[in-house]
Structure formats: C-alpha cells, structure tokens
Tab-separated table of C-alpha atoms (C1' of nucleotides) in Angstrom:
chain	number	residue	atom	x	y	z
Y	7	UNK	CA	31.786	-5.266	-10.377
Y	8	UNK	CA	29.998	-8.033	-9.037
Y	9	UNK	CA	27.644	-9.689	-11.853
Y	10	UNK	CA	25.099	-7.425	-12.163
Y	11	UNK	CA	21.090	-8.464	-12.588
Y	12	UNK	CA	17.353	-8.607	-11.937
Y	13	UNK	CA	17.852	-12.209	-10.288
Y	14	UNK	CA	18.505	-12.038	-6.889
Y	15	UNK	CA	18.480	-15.358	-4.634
Y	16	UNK	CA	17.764	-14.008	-0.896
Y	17	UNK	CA	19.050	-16.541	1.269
Y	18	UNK	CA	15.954	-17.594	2.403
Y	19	UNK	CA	12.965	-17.445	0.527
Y	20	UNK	CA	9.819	-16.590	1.839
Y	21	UNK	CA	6.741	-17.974	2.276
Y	22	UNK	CA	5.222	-18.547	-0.525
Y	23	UNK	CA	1.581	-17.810	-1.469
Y	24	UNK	CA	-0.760	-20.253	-2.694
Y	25	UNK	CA	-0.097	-20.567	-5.877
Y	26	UNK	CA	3.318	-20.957	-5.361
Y	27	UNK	CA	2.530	-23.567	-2.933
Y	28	UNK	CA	1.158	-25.908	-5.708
Y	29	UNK	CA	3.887	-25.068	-7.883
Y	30	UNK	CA	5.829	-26.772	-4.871
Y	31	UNK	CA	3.900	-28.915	-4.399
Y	32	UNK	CA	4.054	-30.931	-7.968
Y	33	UNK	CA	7.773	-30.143	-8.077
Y	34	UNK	CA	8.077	-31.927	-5.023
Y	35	UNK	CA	6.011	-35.018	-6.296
Y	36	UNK	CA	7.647	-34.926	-10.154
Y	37	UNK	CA	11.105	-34.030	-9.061
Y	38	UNK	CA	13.234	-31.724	-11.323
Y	39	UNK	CA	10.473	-30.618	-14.100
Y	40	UNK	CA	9.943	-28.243	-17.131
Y	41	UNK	CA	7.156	-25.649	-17.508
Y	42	UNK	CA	4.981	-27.515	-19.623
Y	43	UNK	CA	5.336	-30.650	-17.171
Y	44	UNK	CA	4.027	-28.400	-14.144
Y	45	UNK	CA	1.848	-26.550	-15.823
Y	46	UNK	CA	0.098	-30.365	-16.893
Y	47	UNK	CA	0.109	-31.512	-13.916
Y	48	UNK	CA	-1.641	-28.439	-12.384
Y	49	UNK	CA	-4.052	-28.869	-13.905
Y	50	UNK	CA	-5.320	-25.443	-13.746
Y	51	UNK	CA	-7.025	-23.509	-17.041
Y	52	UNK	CA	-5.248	-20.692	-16.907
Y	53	UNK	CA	-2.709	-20.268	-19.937
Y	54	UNK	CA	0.760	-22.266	-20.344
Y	55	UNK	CA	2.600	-18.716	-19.831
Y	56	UNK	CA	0.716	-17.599	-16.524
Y	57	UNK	CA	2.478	-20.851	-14.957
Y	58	UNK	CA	5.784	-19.941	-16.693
Y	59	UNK	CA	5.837	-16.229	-15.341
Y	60	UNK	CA	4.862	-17.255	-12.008
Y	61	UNK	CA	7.678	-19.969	-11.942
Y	62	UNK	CA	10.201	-17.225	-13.493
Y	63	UNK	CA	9.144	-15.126	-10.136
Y	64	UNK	CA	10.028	-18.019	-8.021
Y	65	UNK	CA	13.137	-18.388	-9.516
Y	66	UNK	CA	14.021	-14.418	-8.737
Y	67	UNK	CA	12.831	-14.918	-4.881
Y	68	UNK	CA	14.914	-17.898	-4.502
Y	69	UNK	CA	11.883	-20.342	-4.370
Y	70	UNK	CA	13.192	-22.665	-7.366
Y	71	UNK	CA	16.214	-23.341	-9.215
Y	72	UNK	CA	17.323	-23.829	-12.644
Y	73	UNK	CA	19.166	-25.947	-14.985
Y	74	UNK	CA	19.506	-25.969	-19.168
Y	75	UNK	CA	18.911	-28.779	-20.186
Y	76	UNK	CA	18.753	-28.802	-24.105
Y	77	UNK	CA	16.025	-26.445	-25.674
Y	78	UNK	CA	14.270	-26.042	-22.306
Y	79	UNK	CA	14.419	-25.243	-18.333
Y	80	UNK	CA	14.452	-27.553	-15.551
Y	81	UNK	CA	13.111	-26.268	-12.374
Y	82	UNK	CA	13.285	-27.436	-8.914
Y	83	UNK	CA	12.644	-26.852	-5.485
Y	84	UNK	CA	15.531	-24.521	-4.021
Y	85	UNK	CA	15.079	-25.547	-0.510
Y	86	UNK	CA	13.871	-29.123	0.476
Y	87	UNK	CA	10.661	-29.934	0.749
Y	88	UNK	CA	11.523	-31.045	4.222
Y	89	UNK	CA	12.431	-28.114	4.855
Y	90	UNK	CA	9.935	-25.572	3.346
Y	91	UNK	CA	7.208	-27.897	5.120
Y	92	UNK	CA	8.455	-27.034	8.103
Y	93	UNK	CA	8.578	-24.000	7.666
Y	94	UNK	CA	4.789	-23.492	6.718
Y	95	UNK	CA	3.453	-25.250	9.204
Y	96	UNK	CA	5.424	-23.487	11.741
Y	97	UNK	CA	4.624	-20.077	10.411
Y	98	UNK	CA	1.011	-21.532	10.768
Y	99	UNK	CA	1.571	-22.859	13.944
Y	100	UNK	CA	2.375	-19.509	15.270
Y	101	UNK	CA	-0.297	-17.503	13.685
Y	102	UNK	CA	-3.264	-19.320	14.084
Y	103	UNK	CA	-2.942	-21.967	15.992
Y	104	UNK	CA	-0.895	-19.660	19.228
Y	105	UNK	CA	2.054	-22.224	18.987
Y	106	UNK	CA	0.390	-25.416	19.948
Y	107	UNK	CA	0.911	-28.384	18.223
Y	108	UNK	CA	-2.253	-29.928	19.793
Y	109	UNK	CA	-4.472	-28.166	18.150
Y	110	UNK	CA	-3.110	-27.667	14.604
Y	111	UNK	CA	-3.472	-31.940	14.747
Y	112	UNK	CA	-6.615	-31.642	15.967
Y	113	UNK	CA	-7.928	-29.473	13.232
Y	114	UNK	CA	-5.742	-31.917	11.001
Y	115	UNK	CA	-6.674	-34.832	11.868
Y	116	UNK	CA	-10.683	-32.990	12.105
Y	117	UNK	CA	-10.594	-31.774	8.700
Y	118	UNK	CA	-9.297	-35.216	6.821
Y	119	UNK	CA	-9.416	-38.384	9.286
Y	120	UNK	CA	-6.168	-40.365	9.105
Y	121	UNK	CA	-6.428	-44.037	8.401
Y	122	UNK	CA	-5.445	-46.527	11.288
Y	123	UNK	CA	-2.041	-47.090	10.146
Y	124	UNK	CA	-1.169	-43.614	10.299
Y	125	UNK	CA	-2.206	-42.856	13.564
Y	126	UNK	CA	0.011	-45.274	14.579
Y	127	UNK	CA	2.627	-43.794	12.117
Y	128	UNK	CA	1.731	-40.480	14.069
Y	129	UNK	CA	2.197	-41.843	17.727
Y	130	UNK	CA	5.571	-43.395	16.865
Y	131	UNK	CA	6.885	-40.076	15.697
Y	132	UNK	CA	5.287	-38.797	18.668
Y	133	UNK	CA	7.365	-41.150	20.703
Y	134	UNK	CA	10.378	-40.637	19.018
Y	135	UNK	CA	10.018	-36.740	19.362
Y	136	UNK	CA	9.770	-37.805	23.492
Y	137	UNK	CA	12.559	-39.676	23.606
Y	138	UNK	CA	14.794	-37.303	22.179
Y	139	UNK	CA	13.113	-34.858	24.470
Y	140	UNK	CA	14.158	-36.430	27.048
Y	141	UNK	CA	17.380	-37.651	26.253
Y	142	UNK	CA	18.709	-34.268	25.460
Y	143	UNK	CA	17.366	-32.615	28.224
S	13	UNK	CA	-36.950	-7.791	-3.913
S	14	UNK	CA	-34.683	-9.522	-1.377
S	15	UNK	CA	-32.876	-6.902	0.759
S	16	UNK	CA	-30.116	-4.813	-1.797
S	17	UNK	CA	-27.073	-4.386	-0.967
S	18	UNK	CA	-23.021	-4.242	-1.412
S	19	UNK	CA	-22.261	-6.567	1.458
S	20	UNK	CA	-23.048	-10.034	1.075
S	21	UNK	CA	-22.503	-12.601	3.325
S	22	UNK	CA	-21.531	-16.039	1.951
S	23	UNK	CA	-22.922	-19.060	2.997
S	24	UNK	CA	-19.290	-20.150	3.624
S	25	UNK	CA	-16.824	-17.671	3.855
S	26	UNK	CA	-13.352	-18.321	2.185
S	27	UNK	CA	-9.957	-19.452	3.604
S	28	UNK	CA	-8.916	-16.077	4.852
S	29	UNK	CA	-5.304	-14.001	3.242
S	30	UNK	CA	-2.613	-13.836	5.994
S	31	UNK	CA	-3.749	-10.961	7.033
S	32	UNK	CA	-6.810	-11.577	7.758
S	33	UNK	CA	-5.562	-14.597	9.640
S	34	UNK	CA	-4.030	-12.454	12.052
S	35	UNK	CA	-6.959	-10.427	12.453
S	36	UNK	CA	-8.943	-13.349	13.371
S	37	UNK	CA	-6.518	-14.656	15.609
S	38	UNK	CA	-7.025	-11.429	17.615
S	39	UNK	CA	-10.356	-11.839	17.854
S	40	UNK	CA	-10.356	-15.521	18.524
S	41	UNK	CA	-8.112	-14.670	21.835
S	42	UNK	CA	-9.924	-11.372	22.464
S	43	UNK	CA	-13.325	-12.170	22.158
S	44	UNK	CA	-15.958	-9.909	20.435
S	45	UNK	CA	-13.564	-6.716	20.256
S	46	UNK	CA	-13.589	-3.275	18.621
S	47	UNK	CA	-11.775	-2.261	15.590
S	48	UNK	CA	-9.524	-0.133	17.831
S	49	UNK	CA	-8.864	-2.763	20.162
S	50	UNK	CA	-7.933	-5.265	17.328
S	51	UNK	CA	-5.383	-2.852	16.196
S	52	UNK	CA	-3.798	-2.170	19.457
S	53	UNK	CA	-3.504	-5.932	19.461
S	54	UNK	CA	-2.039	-6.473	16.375
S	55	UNK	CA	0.958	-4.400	17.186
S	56	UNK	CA	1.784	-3.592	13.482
S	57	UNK	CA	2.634	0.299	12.517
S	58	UNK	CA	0.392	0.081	10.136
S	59	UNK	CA	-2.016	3.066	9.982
S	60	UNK	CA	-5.877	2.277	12.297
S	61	UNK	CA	-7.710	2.754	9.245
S	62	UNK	CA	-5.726	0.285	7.588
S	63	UNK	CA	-7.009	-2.126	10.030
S	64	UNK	CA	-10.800	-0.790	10.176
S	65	UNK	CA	-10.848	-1.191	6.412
S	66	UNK	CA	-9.238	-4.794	6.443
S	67	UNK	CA	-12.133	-5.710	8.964
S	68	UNK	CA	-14.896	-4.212	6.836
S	69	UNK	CA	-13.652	-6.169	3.731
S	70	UNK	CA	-13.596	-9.356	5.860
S	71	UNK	CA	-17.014	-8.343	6.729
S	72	UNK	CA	-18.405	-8.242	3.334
S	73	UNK	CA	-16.379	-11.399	2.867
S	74	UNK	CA	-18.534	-12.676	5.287
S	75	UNK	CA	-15.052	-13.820	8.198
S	76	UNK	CA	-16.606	-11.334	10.751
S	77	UNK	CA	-20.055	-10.578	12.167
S	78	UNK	CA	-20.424	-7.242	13.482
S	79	UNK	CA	-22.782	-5.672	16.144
S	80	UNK	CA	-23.640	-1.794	17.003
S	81	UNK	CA	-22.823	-0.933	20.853
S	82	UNK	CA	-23.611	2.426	21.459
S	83	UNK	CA	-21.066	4.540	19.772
S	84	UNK	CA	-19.077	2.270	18.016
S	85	UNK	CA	-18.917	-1.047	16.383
S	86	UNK	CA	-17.926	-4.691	17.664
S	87	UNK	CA	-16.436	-7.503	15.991
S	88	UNK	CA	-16.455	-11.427	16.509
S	89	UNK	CA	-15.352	-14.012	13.525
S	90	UNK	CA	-18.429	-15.431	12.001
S	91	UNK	CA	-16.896	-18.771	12.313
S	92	UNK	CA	-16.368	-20.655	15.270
S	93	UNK	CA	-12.637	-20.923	15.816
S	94	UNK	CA	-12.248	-24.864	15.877
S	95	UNK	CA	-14.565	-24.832	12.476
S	96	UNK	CA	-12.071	-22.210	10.888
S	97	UNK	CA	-8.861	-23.849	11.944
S	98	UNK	CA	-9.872	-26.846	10.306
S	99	UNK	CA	-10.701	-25.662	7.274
S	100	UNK	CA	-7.029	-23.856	7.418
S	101	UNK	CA	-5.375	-27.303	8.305
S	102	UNK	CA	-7.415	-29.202	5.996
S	103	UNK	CA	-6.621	-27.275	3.443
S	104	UNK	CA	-2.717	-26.736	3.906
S	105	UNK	CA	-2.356	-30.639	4.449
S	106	UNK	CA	-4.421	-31.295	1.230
S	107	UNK	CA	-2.445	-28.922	-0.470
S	108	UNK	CA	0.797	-28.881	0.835
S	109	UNK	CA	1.478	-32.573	2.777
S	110	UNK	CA	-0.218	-34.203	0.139
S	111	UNK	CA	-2.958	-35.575	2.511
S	112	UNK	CA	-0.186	-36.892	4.716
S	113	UNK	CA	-1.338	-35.809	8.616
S	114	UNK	CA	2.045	-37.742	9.282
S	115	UNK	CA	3.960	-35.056	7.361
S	116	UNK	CA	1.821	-32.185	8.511
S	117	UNK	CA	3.008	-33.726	12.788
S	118	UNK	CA	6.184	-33.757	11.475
S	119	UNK	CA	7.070	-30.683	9.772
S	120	UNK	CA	4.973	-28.892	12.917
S	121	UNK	CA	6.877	-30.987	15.992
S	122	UNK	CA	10.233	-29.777	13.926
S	123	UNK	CA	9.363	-26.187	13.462
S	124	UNK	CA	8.933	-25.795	17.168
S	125	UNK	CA	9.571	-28.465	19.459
S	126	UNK	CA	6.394	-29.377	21.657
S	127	UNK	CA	6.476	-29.670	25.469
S	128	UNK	CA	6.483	-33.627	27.002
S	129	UNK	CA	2.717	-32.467	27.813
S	130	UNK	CA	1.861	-31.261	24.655
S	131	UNK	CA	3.365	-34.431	23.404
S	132	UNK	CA	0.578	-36.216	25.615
S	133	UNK	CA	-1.861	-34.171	24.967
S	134	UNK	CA	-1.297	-34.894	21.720
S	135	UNK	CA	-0.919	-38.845	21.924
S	136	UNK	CA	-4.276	-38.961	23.762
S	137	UNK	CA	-5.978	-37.129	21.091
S	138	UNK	CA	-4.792	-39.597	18.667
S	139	UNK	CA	-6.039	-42.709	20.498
S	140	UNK	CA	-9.411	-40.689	21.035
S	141	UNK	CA	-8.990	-40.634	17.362
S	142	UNK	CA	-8.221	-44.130	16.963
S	143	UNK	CA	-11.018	-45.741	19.283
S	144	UNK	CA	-13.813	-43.864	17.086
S	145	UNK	CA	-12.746	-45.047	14.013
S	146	UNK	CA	-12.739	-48.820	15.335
S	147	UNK	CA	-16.062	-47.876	16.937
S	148	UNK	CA	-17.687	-46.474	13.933
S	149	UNK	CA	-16.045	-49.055	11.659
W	28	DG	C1'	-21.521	27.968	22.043
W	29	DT	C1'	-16.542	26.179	20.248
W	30	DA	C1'	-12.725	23.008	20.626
W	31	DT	C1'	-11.096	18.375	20.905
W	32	DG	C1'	-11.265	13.502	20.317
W	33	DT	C1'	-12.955	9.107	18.588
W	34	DC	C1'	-14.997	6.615	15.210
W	35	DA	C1'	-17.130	4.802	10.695
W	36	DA	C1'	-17.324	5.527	5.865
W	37	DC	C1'	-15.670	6.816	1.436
W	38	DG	C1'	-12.283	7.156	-1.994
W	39	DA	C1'	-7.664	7.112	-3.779
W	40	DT	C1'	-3.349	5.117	-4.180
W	41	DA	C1'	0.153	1.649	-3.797
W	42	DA	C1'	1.798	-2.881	-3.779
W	43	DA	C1'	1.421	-7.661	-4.710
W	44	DA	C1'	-0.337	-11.497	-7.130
W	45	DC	C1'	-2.215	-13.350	-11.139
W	46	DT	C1'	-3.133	-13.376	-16.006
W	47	DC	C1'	-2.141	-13.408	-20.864
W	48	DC	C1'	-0.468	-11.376	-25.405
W	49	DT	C1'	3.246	-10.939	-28.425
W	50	DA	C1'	7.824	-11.240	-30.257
W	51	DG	C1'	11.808	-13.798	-31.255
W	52	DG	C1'	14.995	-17.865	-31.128
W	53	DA	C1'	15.861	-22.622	-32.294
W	54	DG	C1'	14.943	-27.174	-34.016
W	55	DG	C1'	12.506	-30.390	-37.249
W	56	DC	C1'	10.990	-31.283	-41.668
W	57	DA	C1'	8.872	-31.201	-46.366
J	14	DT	C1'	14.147	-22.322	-47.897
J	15	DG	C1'	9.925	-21.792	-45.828
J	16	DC	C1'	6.687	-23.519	-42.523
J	17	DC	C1'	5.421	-25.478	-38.236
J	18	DT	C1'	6.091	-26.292	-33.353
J	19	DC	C1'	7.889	-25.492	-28.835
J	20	DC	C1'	10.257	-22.697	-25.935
J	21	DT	C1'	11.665	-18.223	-23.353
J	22	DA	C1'	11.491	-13.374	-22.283
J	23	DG	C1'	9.338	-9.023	-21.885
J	24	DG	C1'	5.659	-6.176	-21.287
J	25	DA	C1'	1.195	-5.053	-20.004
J	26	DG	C1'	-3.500	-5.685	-18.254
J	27	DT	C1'	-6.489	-7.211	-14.480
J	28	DT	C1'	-7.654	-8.445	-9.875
J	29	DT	C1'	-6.854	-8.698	-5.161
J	30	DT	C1'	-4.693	-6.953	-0.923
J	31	DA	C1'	-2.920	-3.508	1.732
J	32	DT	C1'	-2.404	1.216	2.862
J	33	DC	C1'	-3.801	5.764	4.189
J	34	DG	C1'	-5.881	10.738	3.823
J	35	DT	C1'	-10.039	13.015	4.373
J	36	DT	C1'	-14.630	13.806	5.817
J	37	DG	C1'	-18.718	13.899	8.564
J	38	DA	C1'	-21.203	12.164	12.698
J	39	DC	C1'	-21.390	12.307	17.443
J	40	DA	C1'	-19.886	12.911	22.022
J	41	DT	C1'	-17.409	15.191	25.734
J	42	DA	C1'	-14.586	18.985	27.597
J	43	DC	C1'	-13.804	23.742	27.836
DNA sequence: GTATGTCAACGATAAAACTCCTAGGAGGCA
DNA sequence: TGCCTCCTAGGAGTTTTATCGTTGACATAC
C-alpha cells in the first residue's frame, strides 16, 4: 500500500496566513533553519513550542520542508520565495486591488516611500517587463 | 457615563481577514450597498446570513459604517479605499518583501502581466514619485 | 384579517488558527 | 548512574473566523 500517514504534501500549498507568512519570511532571510533559530529571530513572546507546532503544520500543508540533521530539524521554504511572492501579491492583486498593478504600487510606494535608487530600480524592471511585452507579442 | 455599549468603533480599524477583504472590495466597487446586495455580489454559496453576520462583526470592528434607510440597513467601508489599500500594501511589503517595493513590482508584474498602458501608467507614477522626493529633499 | 416575503438580531455550532503543557528520547557530563 | 539540557511529538485549551438555523419585526399581497 502506498506509505501510509498524517503528512500529506499537496502540490501546491496555499496561501499562507500571517503567521505563516513571517515564518517565511525569516526562513527566507536565514536560509535552511531549526526551530529555535526561527523562533529567535521572530521575535515574538509566545512560547518556543507555539512556533514549533505551527512550523510542524507547515510542513503537513506543504509550506516547508525538512531535513535531519543530527539531534534536530532543518526547515525550509518548500517553494521559492520567488515564487510564493508572486503568488501573494497576485492573490492580492486580484482581490483588492481589481487586477491592477497601478494601484497596488501606488498604495506601495504610499504606504513606505522608496528611496531614489529604487525607483529607478523600479522603472528599469518596468522597462524590461515592456520590452519583453513587446517583443513577444 | 459615556454611551454603553457592545460595539465599539476603533480609532483605527485593523488590517481586515480575507474575508473581510472581499467584502470590502464589494463595497469599494458598489458603493454604499445593502447586506443583500453585497452577497449577491460576492457570488459565494455561502448561506445570506453568513454574510450579514460577517458585516456586523466588521462593524463592531469598526471596517464598515452603517446607515438606516427605511426598511433596511446600508453599508459603506469606514475607510476610504486608497487609505485601506495602503495600509494592506504597506503592510504585506513590510512583512513579506522585506521593505523591498522593487520585490513587491516584481512579484505583482509576474503574477499577472500588466498591459503596455498600465506599464505607463505605472512609470509616470513613479517619476511623480521621484520629482517630490527631490522637491521635498 | 391571514399568508408570504424580506430583513436584522440572536445564538449555536463548526472550522481554522494560535497557544501551551507535558511526556519521552537522546546527548553531555559530573 | 543520575542529572541537566535540548529537542520532538502529541494532545488539549483558547481565540478567532466562518457558518447557519431560528425568531421576531415589519411590510405587502391575498
């Protein structure tokens, strides 16, 4: 029979909530990390076992993966951080911004004013997002 | 004794659930609307008092304003659109872009491709951006 | 009048997210 | 060996969100 078990990886995880977000968040900044690591670096006062439970969930929904490593776990981000990103912001995108772009960087750029170099940054994505535009259709 | 009561109405309401994001999408496109209007909108299969209740706890959360018109009851967000949206950004690039509008552009321009408008739009926005912060600075 | 329909309010339940307590395993060390 | 520390796993409790059934108010239709 196939292997049996309470942890099941759906092939794409869902959104996470907000406190999974953070988890993300650090694991994207740390890179491969235990509990204790995350749970530090949140910051947070809730207990050292509250973190581990909630990363133990992410593991079952497919948010994080695992490795032994010695007398602990290492987690890490299942999908890439690219990825997942991209994913929020377009689930955001749809729901409350009604799909345009304009004004989720408006409300961006509104909330937490960009320094000079990356507006520039910004315009030569922009650019580069054109061009391909263009040159594919 | 100042007024009583069970609903209170924060000075500033909190960064609404997912659902509740919906729900004030709704009304953001609709206008002031009615509960049952709202749930037509919405489209879910979820029950109308499911919805009616949803609204009263965003009420008491202090998301919606509400007004008496004859029989029944009318609805409008209690914060401007623009102001709520950029609390929502602001908080999702804090939290998940690391403060990074660059990353936020990004992951949104690859979750769903803008229009060579759009793309405009949104490269005028930036230099309207830009120019202040040289003005100001 | 009675029947029908719409709506707000209340309360109950269900589901999801968050929290923490406790037990038990394994290593380090006096 | 016995004690201490760090770790995981398994419940279980609490809080928050989401859901809906029921009721009573009020209006209109019959």
């Amino acid at each position: 029979m196939p292997p049996r078990s309470s942890s099941r990886k759906p092939p794409v995880p869902p959104i996470p909530t907000a406190a999974e977000v953070d988890i993300l968040a650090v694991l994207w900044r740390l890179g491969p990390a235990t509990v204790r690591e995350v749970h530090e670096a949140l910051g947070k006062d809730s207990g050292y076992t509250t973190t581990l439970k909630q990363m133990q969930l992410m593991l079952d929904k497919g948010l994080l993966a695992r490795t032994e490593r010695f007398r602990s776990h290492v987690y890490e981000s299942r999908v890439p951080k690219d990825q997942m990103q991209q994913r929020i912001a377009g689930d955001l995108l749809r729901r409350v911004f009604e799909g345009s772009a304009k004004e989720l960087v408006m409300g961006a750029l509104g909330a937490q004013p960009a320094s000079a170099e990356e507006l520039a940054d910004i315009r030569h994505m922009i650019d580069a997002f054109d061009k391909k535009k263009r040159g594919s259709k």
